[in-house]
Short mmCIF file of C-alpha atoms and ligand atoms in Angstrom, two decimals:
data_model
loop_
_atom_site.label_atom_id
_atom_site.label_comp_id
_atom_site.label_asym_id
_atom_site.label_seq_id
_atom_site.Cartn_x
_atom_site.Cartn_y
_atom_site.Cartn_z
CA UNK A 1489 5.40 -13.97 129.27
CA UNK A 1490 4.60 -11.63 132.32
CA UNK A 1491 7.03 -8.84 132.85
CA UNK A 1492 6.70 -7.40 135.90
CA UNK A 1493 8.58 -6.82 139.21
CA UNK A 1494 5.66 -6.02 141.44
CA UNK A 1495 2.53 -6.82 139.47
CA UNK A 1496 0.24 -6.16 141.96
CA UNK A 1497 1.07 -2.18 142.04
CA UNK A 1498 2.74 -1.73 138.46
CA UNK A 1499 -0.61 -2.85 136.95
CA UNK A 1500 -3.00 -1.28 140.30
CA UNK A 1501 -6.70 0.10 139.51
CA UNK A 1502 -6.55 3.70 139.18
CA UNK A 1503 -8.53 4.04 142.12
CA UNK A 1504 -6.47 2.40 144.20
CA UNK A 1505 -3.28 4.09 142.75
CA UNK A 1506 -5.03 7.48 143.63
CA UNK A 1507 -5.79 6.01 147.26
CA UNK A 1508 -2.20 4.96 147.58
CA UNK A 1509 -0.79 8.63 146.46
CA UNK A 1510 -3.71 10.76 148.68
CA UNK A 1511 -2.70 8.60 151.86
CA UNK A 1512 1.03 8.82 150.99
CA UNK A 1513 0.89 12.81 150.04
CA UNK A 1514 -0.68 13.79 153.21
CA UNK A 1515 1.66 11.65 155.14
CA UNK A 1516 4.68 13.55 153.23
CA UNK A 1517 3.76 17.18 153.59
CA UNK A 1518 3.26 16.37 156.97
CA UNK A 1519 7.10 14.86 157.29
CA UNK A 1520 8.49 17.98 155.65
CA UNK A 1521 6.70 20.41 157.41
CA UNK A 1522 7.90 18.91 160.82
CA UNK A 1523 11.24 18.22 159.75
CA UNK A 1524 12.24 20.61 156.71
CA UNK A 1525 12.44 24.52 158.14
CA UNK A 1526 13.42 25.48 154.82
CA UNK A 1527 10.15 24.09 153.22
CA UNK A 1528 8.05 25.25 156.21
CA UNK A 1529 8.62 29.08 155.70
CA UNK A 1530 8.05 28.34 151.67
CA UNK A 1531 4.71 26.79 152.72
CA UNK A 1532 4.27 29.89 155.47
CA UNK A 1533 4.98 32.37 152.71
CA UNK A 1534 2.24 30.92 150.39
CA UNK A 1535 -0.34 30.79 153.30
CA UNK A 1536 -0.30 26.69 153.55
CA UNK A 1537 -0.19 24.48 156.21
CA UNK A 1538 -0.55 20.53 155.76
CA UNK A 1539 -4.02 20.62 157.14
CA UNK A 1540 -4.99 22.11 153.40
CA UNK A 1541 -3.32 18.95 151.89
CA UNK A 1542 -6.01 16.39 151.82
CA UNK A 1543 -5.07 14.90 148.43
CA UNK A 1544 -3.36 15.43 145.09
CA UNK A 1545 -6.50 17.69 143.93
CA UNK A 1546 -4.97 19.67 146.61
CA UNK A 1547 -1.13 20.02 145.42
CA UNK A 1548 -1.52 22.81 143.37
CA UNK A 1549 -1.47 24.79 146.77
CA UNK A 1550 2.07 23.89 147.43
CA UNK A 1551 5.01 26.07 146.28
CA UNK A 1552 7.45 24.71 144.19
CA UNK A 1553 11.03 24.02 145.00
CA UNK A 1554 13.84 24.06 142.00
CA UNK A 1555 16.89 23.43 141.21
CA UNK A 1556 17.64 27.59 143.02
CA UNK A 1557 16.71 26.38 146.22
CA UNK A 1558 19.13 22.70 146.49
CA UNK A 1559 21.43 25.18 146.24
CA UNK A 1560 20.49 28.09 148.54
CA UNK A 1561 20.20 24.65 150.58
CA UNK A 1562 23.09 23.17 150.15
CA UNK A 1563 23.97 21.03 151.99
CA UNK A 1564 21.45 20.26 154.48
CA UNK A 1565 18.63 22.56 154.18
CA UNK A 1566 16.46 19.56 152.68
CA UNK A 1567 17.20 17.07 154.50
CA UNK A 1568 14.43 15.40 156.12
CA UNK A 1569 15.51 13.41 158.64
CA UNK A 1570 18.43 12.91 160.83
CA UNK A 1571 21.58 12.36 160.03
CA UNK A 1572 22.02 8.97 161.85
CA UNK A 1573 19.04 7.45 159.35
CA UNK A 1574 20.75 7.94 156.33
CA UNK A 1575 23.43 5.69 154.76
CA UNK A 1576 24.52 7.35 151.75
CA UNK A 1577 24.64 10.32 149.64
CA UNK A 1578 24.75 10.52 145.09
CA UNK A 1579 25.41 13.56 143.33
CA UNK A 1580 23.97 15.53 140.06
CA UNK A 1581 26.31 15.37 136.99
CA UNK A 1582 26.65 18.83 137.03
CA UNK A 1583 25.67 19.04 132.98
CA UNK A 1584 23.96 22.28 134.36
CA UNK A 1585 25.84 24.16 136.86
CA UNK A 1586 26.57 23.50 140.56
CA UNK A 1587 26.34 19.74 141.31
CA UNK A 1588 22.87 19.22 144.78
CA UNK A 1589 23.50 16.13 146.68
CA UNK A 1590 20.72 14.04 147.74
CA UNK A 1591 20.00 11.69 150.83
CA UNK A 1592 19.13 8.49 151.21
CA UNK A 1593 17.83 6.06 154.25
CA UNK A 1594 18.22 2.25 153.84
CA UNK A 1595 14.67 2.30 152.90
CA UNK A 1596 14.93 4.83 150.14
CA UNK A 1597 17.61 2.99 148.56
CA UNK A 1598 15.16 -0.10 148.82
CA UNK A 1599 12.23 1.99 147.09
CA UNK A 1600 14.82 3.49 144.26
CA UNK A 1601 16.32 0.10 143.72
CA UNK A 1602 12.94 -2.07 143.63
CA UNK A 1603 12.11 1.30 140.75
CA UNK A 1604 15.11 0.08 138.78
CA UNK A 1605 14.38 -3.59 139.09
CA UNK A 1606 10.80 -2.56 137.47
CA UNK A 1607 12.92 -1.45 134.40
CA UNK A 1608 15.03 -4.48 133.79
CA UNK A 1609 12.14 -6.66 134.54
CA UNK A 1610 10.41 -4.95 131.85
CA UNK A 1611 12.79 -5.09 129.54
CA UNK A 1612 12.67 -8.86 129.74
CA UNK A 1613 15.34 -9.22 132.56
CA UNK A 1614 15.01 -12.42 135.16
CA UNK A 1615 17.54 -14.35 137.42
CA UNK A 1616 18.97 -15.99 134.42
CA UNK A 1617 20.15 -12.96 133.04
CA UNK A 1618 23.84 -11.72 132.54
CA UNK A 1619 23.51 -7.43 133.13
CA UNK A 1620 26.49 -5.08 132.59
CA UNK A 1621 26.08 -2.06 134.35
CA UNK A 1622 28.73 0.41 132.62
CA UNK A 1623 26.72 3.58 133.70
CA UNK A 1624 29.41 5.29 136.13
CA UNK A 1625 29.63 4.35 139.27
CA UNK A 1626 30.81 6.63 142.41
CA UNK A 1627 28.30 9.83 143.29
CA UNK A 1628 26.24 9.51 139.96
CA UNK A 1629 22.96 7.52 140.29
CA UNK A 1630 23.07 5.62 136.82
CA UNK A 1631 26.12 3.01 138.15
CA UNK A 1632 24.38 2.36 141.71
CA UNK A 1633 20.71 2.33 140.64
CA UNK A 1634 20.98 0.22 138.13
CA UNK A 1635 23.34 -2.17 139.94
CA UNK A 1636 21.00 -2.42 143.07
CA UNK A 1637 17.84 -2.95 140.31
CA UNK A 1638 20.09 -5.98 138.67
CA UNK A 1639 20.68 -7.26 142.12
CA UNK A 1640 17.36 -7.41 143.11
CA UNK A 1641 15.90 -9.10 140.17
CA UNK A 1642 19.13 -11.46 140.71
CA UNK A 1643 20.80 -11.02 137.67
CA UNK A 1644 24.26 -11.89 137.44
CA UNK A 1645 25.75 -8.29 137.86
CA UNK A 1646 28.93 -7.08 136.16
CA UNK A 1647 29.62 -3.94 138.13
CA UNK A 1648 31.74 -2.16 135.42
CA UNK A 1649 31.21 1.17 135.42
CA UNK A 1650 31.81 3.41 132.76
CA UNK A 1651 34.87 3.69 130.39
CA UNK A 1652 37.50 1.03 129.33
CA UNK A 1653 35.26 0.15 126.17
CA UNK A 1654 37.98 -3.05 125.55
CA UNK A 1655 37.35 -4.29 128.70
CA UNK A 1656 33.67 -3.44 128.45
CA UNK A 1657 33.80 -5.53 125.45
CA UNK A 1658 36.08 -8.31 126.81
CA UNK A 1659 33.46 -9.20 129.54
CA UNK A 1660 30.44 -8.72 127.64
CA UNK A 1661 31.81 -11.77 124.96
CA UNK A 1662 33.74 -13.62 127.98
CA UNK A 1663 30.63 -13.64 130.40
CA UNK A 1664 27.90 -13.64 127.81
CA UNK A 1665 26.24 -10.15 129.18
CA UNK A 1666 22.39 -10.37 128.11
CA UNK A 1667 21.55 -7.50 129.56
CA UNK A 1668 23.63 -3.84 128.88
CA UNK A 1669 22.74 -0.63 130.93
CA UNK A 1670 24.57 2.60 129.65
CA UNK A 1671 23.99 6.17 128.91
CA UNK A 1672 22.81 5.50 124.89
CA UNK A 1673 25.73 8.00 124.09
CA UNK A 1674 27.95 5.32 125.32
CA UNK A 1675 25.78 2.17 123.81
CA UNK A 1676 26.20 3.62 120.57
CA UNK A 1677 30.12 3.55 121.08
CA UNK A 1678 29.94 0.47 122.42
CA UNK A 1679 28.31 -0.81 119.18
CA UNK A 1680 30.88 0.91 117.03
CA UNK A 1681 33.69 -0.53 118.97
CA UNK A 1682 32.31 -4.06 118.35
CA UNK A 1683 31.75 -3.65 115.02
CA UNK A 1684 35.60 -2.02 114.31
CA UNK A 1685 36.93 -5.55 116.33
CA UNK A 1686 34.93 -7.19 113.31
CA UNK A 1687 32.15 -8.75 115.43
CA UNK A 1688 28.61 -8.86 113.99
CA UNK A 1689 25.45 -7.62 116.04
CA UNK A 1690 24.78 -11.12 116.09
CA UNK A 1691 27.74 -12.39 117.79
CA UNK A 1692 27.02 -11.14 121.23
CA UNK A 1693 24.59 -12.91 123.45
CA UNK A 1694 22.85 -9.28 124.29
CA UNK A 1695 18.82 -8.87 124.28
CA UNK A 1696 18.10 -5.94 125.41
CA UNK A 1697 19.92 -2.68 126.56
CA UNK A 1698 18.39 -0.06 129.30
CA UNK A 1699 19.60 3.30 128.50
CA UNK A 1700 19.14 6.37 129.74
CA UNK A 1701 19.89 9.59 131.78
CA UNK A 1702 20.35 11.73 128.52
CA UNK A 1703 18.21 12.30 125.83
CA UNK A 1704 18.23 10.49 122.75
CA UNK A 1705 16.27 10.45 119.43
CA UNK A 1706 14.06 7.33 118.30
CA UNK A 1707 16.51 7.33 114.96
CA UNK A 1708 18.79 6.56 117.63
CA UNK A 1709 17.39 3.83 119.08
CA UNK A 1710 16.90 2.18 116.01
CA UNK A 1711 20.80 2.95 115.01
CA UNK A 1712 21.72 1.32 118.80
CA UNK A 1713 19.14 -1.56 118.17
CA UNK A 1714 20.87 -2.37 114.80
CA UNK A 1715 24.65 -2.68 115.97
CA UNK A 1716 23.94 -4.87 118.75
CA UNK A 1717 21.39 -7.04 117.31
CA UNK A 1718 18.90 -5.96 121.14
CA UNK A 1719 16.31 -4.19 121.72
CA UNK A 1720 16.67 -0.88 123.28
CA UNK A 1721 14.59 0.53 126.24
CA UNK A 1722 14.48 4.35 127.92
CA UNK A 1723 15.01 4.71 131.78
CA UNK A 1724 14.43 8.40 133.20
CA UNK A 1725 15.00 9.90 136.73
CA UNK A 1726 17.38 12.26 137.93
CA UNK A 1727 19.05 11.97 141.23
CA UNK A 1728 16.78 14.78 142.97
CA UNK A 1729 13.98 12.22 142.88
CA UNK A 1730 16.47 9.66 143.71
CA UNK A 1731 17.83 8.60 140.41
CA UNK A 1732 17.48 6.45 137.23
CA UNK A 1733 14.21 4.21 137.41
CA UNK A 1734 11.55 7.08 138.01
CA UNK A 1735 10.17 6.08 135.08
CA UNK A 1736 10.74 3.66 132.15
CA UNK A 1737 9.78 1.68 129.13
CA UNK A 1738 7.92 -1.21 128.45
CA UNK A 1739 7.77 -3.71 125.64
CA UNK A 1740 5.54 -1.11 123.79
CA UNK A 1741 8.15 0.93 123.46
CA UNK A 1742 6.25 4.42 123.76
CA UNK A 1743 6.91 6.21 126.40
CA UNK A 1744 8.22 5.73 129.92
CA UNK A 1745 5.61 4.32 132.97
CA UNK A 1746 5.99 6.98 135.59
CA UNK A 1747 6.25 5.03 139.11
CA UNK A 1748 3.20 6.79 140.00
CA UNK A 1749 3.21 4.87 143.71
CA UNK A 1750 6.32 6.78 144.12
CA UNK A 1751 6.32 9.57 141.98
CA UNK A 1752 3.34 11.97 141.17
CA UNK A 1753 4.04 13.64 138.09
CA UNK A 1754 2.57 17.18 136.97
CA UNK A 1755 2.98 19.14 133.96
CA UNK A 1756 3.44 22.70 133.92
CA UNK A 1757 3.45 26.09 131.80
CA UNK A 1758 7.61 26.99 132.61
CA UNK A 1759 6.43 30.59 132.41
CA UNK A 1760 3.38 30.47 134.30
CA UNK A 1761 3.92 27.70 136.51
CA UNK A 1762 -0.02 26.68 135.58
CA UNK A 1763 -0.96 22.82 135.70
CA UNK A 1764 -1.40 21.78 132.32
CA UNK A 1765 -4.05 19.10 131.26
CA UNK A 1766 -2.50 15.35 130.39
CA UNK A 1767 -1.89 15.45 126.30
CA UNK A 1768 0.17 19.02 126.79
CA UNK A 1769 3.66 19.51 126.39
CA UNK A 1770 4.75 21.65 129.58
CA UNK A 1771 7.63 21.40 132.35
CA UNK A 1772 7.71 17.72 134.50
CA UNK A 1773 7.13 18.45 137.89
CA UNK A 1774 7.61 15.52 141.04
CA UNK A 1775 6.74 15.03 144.07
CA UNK A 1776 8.21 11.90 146.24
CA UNK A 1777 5.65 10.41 147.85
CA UNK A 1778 7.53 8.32 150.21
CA UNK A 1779 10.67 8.91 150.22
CA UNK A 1780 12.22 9.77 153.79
CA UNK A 1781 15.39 11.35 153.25
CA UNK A 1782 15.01 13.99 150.69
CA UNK A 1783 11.78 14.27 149.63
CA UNK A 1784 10.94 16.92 147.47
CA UNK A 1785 7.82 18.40 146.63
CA UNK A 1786 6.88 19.76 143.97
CA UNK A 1787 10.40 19.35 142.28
CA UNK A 1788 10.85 21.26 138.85
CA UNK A 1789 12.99 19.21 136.70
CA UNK A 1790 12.95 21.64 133.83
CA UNK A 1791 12.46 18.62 131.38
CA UNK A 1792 10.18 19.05 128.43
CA UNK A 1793 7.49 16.15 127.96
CA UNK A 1794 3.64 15.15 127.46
CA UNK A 1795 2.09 12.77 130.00
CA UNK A 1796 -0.58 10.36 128.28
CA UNK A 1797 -2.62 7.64 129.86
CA UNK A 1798 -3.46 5.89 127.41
CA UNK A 1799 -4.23 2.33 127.85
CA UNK A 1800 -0.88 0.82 127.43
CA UNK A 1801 -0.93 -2.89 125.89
CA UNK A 1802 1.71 -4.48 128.77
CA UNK A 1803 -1.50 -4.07 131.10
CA UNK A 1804 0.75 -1.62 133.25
CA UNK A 1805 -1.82 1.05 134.47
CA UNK A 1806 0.73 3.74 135.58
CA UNK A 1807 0.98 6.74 133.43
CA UNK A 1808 3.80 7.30 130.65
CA UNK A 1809 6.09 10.39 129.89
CA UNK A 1810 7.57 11.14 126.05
CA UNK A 1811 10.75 11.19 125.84
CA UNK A 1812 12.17 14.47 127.22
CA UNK A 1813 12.47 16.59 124.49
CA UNK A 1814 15.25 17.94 126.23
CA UNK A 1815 16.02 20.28 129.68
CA UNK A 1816 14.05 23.67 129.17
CA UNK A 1817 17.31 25.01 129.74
CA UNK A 1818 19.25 22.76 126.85
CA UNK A 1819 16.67 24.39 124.25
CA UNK A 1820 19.10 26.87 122.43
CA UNK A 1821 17.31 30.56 120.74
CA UNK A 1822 19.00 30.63 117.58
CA UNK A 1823 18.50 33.75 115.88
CA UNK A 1824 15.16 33.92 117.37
CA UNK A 1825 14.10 30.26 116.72
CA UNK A 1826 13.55 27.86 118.99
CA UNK A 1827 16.20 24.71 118.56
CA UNK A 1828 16.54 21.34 120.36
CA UNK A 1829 19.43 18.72 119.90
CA UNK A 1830 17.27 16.17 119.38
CA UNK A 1831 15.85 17.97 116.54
CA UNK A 1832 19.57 17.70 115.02
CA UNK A 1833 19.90 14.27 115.75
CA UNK A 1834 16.79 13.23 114.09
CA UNK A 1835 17.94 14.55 110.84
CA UNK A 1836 21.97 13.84 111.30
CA UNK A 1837 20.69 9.53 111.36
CA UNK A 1838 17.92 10.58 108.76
CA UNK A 1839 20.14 11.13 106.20
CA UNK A 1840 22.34 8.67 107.15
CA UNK A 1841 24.99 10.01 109.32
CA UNK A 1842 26.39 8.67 112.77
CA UNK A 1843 25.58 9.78 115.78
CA UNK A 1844 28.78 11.84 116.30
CA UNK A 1845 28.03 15.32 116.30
CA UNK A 1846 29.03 18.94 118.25
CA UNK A 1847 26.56 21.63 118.34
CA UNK A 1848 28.20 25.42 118.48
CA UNK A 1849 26.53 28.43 119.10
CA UNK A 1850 28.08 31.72 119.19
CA UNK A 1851 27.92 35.69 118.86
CA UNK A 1852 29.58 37.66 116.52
CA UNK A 1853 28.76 41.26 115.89
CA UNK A 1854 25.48 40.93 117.04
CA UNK A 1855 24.04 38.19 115.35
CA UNK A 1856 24.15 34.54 116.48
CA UNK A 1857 26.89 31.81 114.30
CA UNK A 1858 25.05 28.26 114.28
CA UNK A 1859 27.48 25.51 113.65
CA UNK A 1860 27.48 21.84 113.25
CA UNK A 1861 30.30 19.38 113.13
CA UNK A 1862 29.06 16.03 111.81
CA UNK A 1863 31.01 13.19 111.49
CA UNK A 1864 30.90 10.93 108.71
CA UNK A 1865 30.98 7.50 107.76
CA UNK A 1866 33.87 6.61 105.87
CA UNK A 1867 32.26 5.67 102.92
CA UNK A 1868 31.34 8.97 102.95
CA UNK A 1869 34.22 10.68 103.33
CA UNK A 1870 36.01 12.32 100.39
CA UNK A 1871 39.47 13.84 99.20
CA UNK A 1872 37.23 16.15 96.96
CA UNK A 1873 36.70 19.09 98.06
CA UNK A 1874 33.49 19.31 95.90
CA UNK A 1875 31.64 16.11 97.57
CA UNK A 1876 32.24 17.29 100.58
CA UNK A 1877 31.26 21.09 99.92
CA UNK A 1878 27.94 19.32 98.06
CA UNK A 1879 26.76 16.83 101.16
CA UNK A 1880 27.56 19.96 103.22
CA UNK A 1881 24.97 21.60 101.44
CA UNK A 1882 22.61 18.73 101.30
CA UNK A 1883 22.78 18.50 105.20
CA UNK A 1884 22.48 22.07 105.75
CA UNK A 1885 19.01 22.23 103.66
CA UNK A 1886 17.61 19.22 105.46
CA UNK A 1887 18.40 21.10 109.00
CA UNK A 1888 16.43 23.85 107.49
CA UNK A 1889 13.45 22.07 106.66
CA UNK A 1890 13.68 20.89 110.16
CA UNK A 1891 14.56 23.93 112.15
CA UNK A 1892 13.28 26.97 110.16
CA UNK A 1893 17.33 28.29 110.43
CA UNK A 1894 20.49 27.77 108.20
CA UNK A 1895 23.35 26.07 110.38
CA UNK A 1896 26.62 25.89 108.97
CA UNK A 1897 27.55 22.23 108.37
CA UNK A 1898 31.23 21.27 108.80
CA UNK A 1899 31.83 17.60 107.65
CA UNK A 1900 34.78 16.02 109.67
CA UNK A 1901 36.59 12.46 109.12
CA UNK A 1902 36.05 9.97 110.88
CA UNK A 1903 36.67 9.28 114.30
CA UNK A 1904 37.66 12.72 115.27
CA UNK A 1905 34.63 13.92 117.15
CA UNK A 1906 35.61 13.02 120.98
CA UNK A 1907 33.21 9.31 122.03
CA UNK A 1908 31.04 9.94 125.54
CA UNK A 1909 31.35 6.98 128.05
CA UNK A 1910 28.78 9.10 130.02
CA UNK A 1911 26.48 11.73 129.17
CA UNK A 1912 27.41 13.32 125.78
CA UNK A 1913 28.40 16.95 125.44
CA UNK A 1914 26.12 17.73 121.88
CA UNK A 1915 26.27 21.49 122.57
CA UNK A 1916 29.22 24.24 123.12
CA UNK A 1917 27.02 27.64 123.49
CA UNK A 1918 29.82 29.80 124.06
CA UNK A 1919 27.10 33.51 124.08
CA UNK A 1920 26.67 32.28 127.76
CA UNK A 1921 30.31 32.87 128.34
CA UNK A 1922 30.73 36.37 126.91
P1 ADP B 1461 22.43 16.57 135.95
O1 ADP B 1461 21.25 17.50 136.04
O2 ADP B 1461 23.66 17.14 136.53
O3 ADP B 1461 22.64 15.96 134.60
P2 ADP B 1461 21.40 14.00 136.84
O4 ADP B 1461 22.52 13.07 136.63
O5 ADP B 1461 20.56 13.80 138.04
O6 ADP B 1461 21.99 15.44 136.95
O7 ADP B 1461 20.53 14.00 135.53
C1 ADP B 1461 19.13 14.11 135.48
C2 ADP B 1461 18.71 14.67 134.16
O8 ADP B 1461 19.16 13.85 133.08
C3 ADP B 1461 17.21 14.73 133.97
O9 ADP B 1461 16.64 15.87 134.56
C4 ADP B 1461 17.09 14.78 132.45
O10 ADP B 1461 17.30 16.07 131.95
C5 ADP B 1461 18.23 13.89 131.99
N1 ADP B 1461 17.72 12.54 131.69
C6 ADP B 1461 17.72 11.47 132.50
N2 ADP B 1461 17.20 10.39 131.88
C7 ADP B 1461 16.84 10.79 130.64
C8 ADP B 1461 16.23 10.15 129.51
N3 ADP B 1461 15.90 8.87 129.52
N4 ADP B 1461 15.99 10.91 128.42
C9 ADP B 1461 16.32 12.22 128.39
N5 ADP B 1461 16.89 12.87 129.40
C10 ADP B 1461 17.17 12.18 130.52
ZN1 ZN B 1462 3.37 -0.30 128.89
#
């Protein structure tokens, strides 16, 4: 079976992809420059002006904008167009610091939407599908993205934002939800909760699940595929570019297709700012080529990932992201070493532990404490103090095969690390708040 929204550009020569994003990039720069002061005097200061923008060979000219200038921006500074064109607003999270808002005209929404649709179409969605939509819904971008996507391939939508997991699970059985879109923080709850109501993954009608919009290990995905009997797809964006549905996975299941008619993707050195070749692991870097209301160029997400074009065996010819492997920004320096939750979470479900788990990080006299609370299973759990001390142990050597550092493992019961409905909180660095 054929899985694809738009087949005519999600599986586009590269030729004409690379027409589509020279025609669409000149148009753009043009747009800001005429409309965005704030941009202008960036491009002034770095001696461009759009008549050096021919094509994407010619980006590298362009300054970058980050995450510092939304909000020396803030509110307007970005905005593109006037006021009267746009319709609505969305919000960051705020997982790392001040929350930007972003614009959007009708057609925006259309574009970001039609993204989303891509992503449920490739994970096997169609008009006979049933798709819950508990991402939260309100300012974030995971409820309404993925709600507009389900719309458009004319699913049956349950709008149900995020939280309520008994009502979550109520609907999902009542309605026969095929379809489940959630952070996979939440999916993984989700599972749990089924499975503590004594339902088997087998019991719900559920194929496949689209989650996204934190990061998460492929250990993981193969814990979330288990519990609810589906397979489990990644979804990327962040709500700078517009929102979830910048990029996503196919049945291949390695690595997200970027948009590219949308979204052209670069990949930096963080400390240099250099364009890296496709294959290296730098910083992602967008730039919207069509949006209207807030388009940025040259966007630094901070995210960590390798591009690859590879031919991909769906016959989609757009190029694919890893996995993030996390914000630059959520990579803690432990003692000197370089340390990544994800790098956690890969051994935590490993060695057969669920994905429950705080991350601590403090300073004491100098020298950095690493500790993790991991929760376990309760076949696991013990009333002796010596099984406990001895998986402790156990854990803490596999984390330092892993990470090149000792952590200090701290075994809890069950059910007594705090369950995300959103975007997990994994780490508590508490150096930054000395
Ligand atoms: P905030 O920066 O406040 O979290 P957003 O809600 O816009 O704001 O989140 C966007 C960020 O979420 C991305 O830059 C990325 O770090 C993370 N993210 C989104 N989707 C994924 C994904 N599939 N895997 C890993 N990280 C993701
Ligand atoms: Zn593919």
């Amino acid at each position: 079976m054929e899985r694809y929204y738009q087949p005519e550009i999600e599986t586009a020569s590269r030729e004409q992809i690379t027409q589509w994003q020279n025609e669409r990039l000149v148009k753009q720069v043009k747009h800001v420059w005429d409309n965005v002061p704030y941009y202008r005097k960036k491009m002034e200061a770095a001696g461009v002006t759009p008549e050096d923008i021919k094509s994407v060979e010619d980006l590298h000219k362009l300054p970058f904008l980050s995450k510092a200038d939304l909000r020396e921006a803030y509110p307007y500074g970005l905005l593109a167009t006037p006021l009267k064109n746009c319709v609505r607003i969305q919000s960051t999270s705020g997982t790392t610091g001040k929350r930007v808002v972003a614009f959007y005209t009708q057609e925006d929404i259309d574009l970001w939407e039609e993204c989303c649709a891509r992503a449920i179409v490739a994970a096997g969605g169609t008009n006979e599908d049933v798709c819950q939509v508990c991402y939260g819904y309100g300012l974030f971008t995971g409820g309404p993205g993925l709600n507009g996507g389900s719309h458009k391939v004319g699913c049956m939508t349950l709008p149900m934002s995020s939280g309520n997991t008994d009502r979550q699970i109520q609907f999902m059985m009542d309605l026969d939800a095929t379809i489940l879109c959630c952070t996979p923080s939440y999916a993984a709850y989700i599972g749990e909760s089924l499975a503590e109501k004594g339902y088997k993954p087998e019991d719900n009608k559920l194929k496949a699940g689209i989650f996204g919009a934190e990061p998460w290990t492929e250990e993981m995905r193969q814990e979330i595929e288990k519990s609810l009997g589906i397979k489990a797809y990644d979804i990327y964006g962040l709500t700078e570019t517009s929102g979830p549905g910048v990029s996503f996975e196919c049945e291949e299941q390695t690595g997200m297709h970027i948009n590219e008619d949308h979204f052209y993707a670069e990949i930096i050195d963080p400390e240099t700012g250099e364009v890296l070749p496709d294959g290296t692991k730098g910083e992602l870097v967008f730039t919207s080529l069509d949006k209207k209301g807030f388009p940025l160029l040259r966007y630094r997400t901070k995210d960590i990932c390798i591009l690859s074009r590879k031919k991909c065996s769906c016959g989609r010819t757009h190029v694919k992201m890893t996995k993030p492997l996390g914000r630059s920004d959520d990579m803690m320096i432990i003692r000197g070493v370089n340390v990544f939750p994800s790098q956690i979470e890969t051994v935590l479900l490993k060695e057969g532990y669920p994905p429950n788990y705080q991350i601590v990080v403090d300073r004491v006299k100098n020298t950095d404490t690493f500790d993790i609370y991991v929760e376990c299973t309760p076949e696991r759990f013990s009333d002796k103090v010596s099984e406990m001390q001895a998986s402790e142990k156990e854990l803490a050597m596999a984390m330092r095969a892993m990470l090149g550092i000792n952590p200090k493992i701290h075994l809890v019961a069950p059910k007594t690390i705090e369950r995300s409905e959103g975007k997990a909180v994994r780490v508590i660095d508490k150096r930054k708040l000395h």
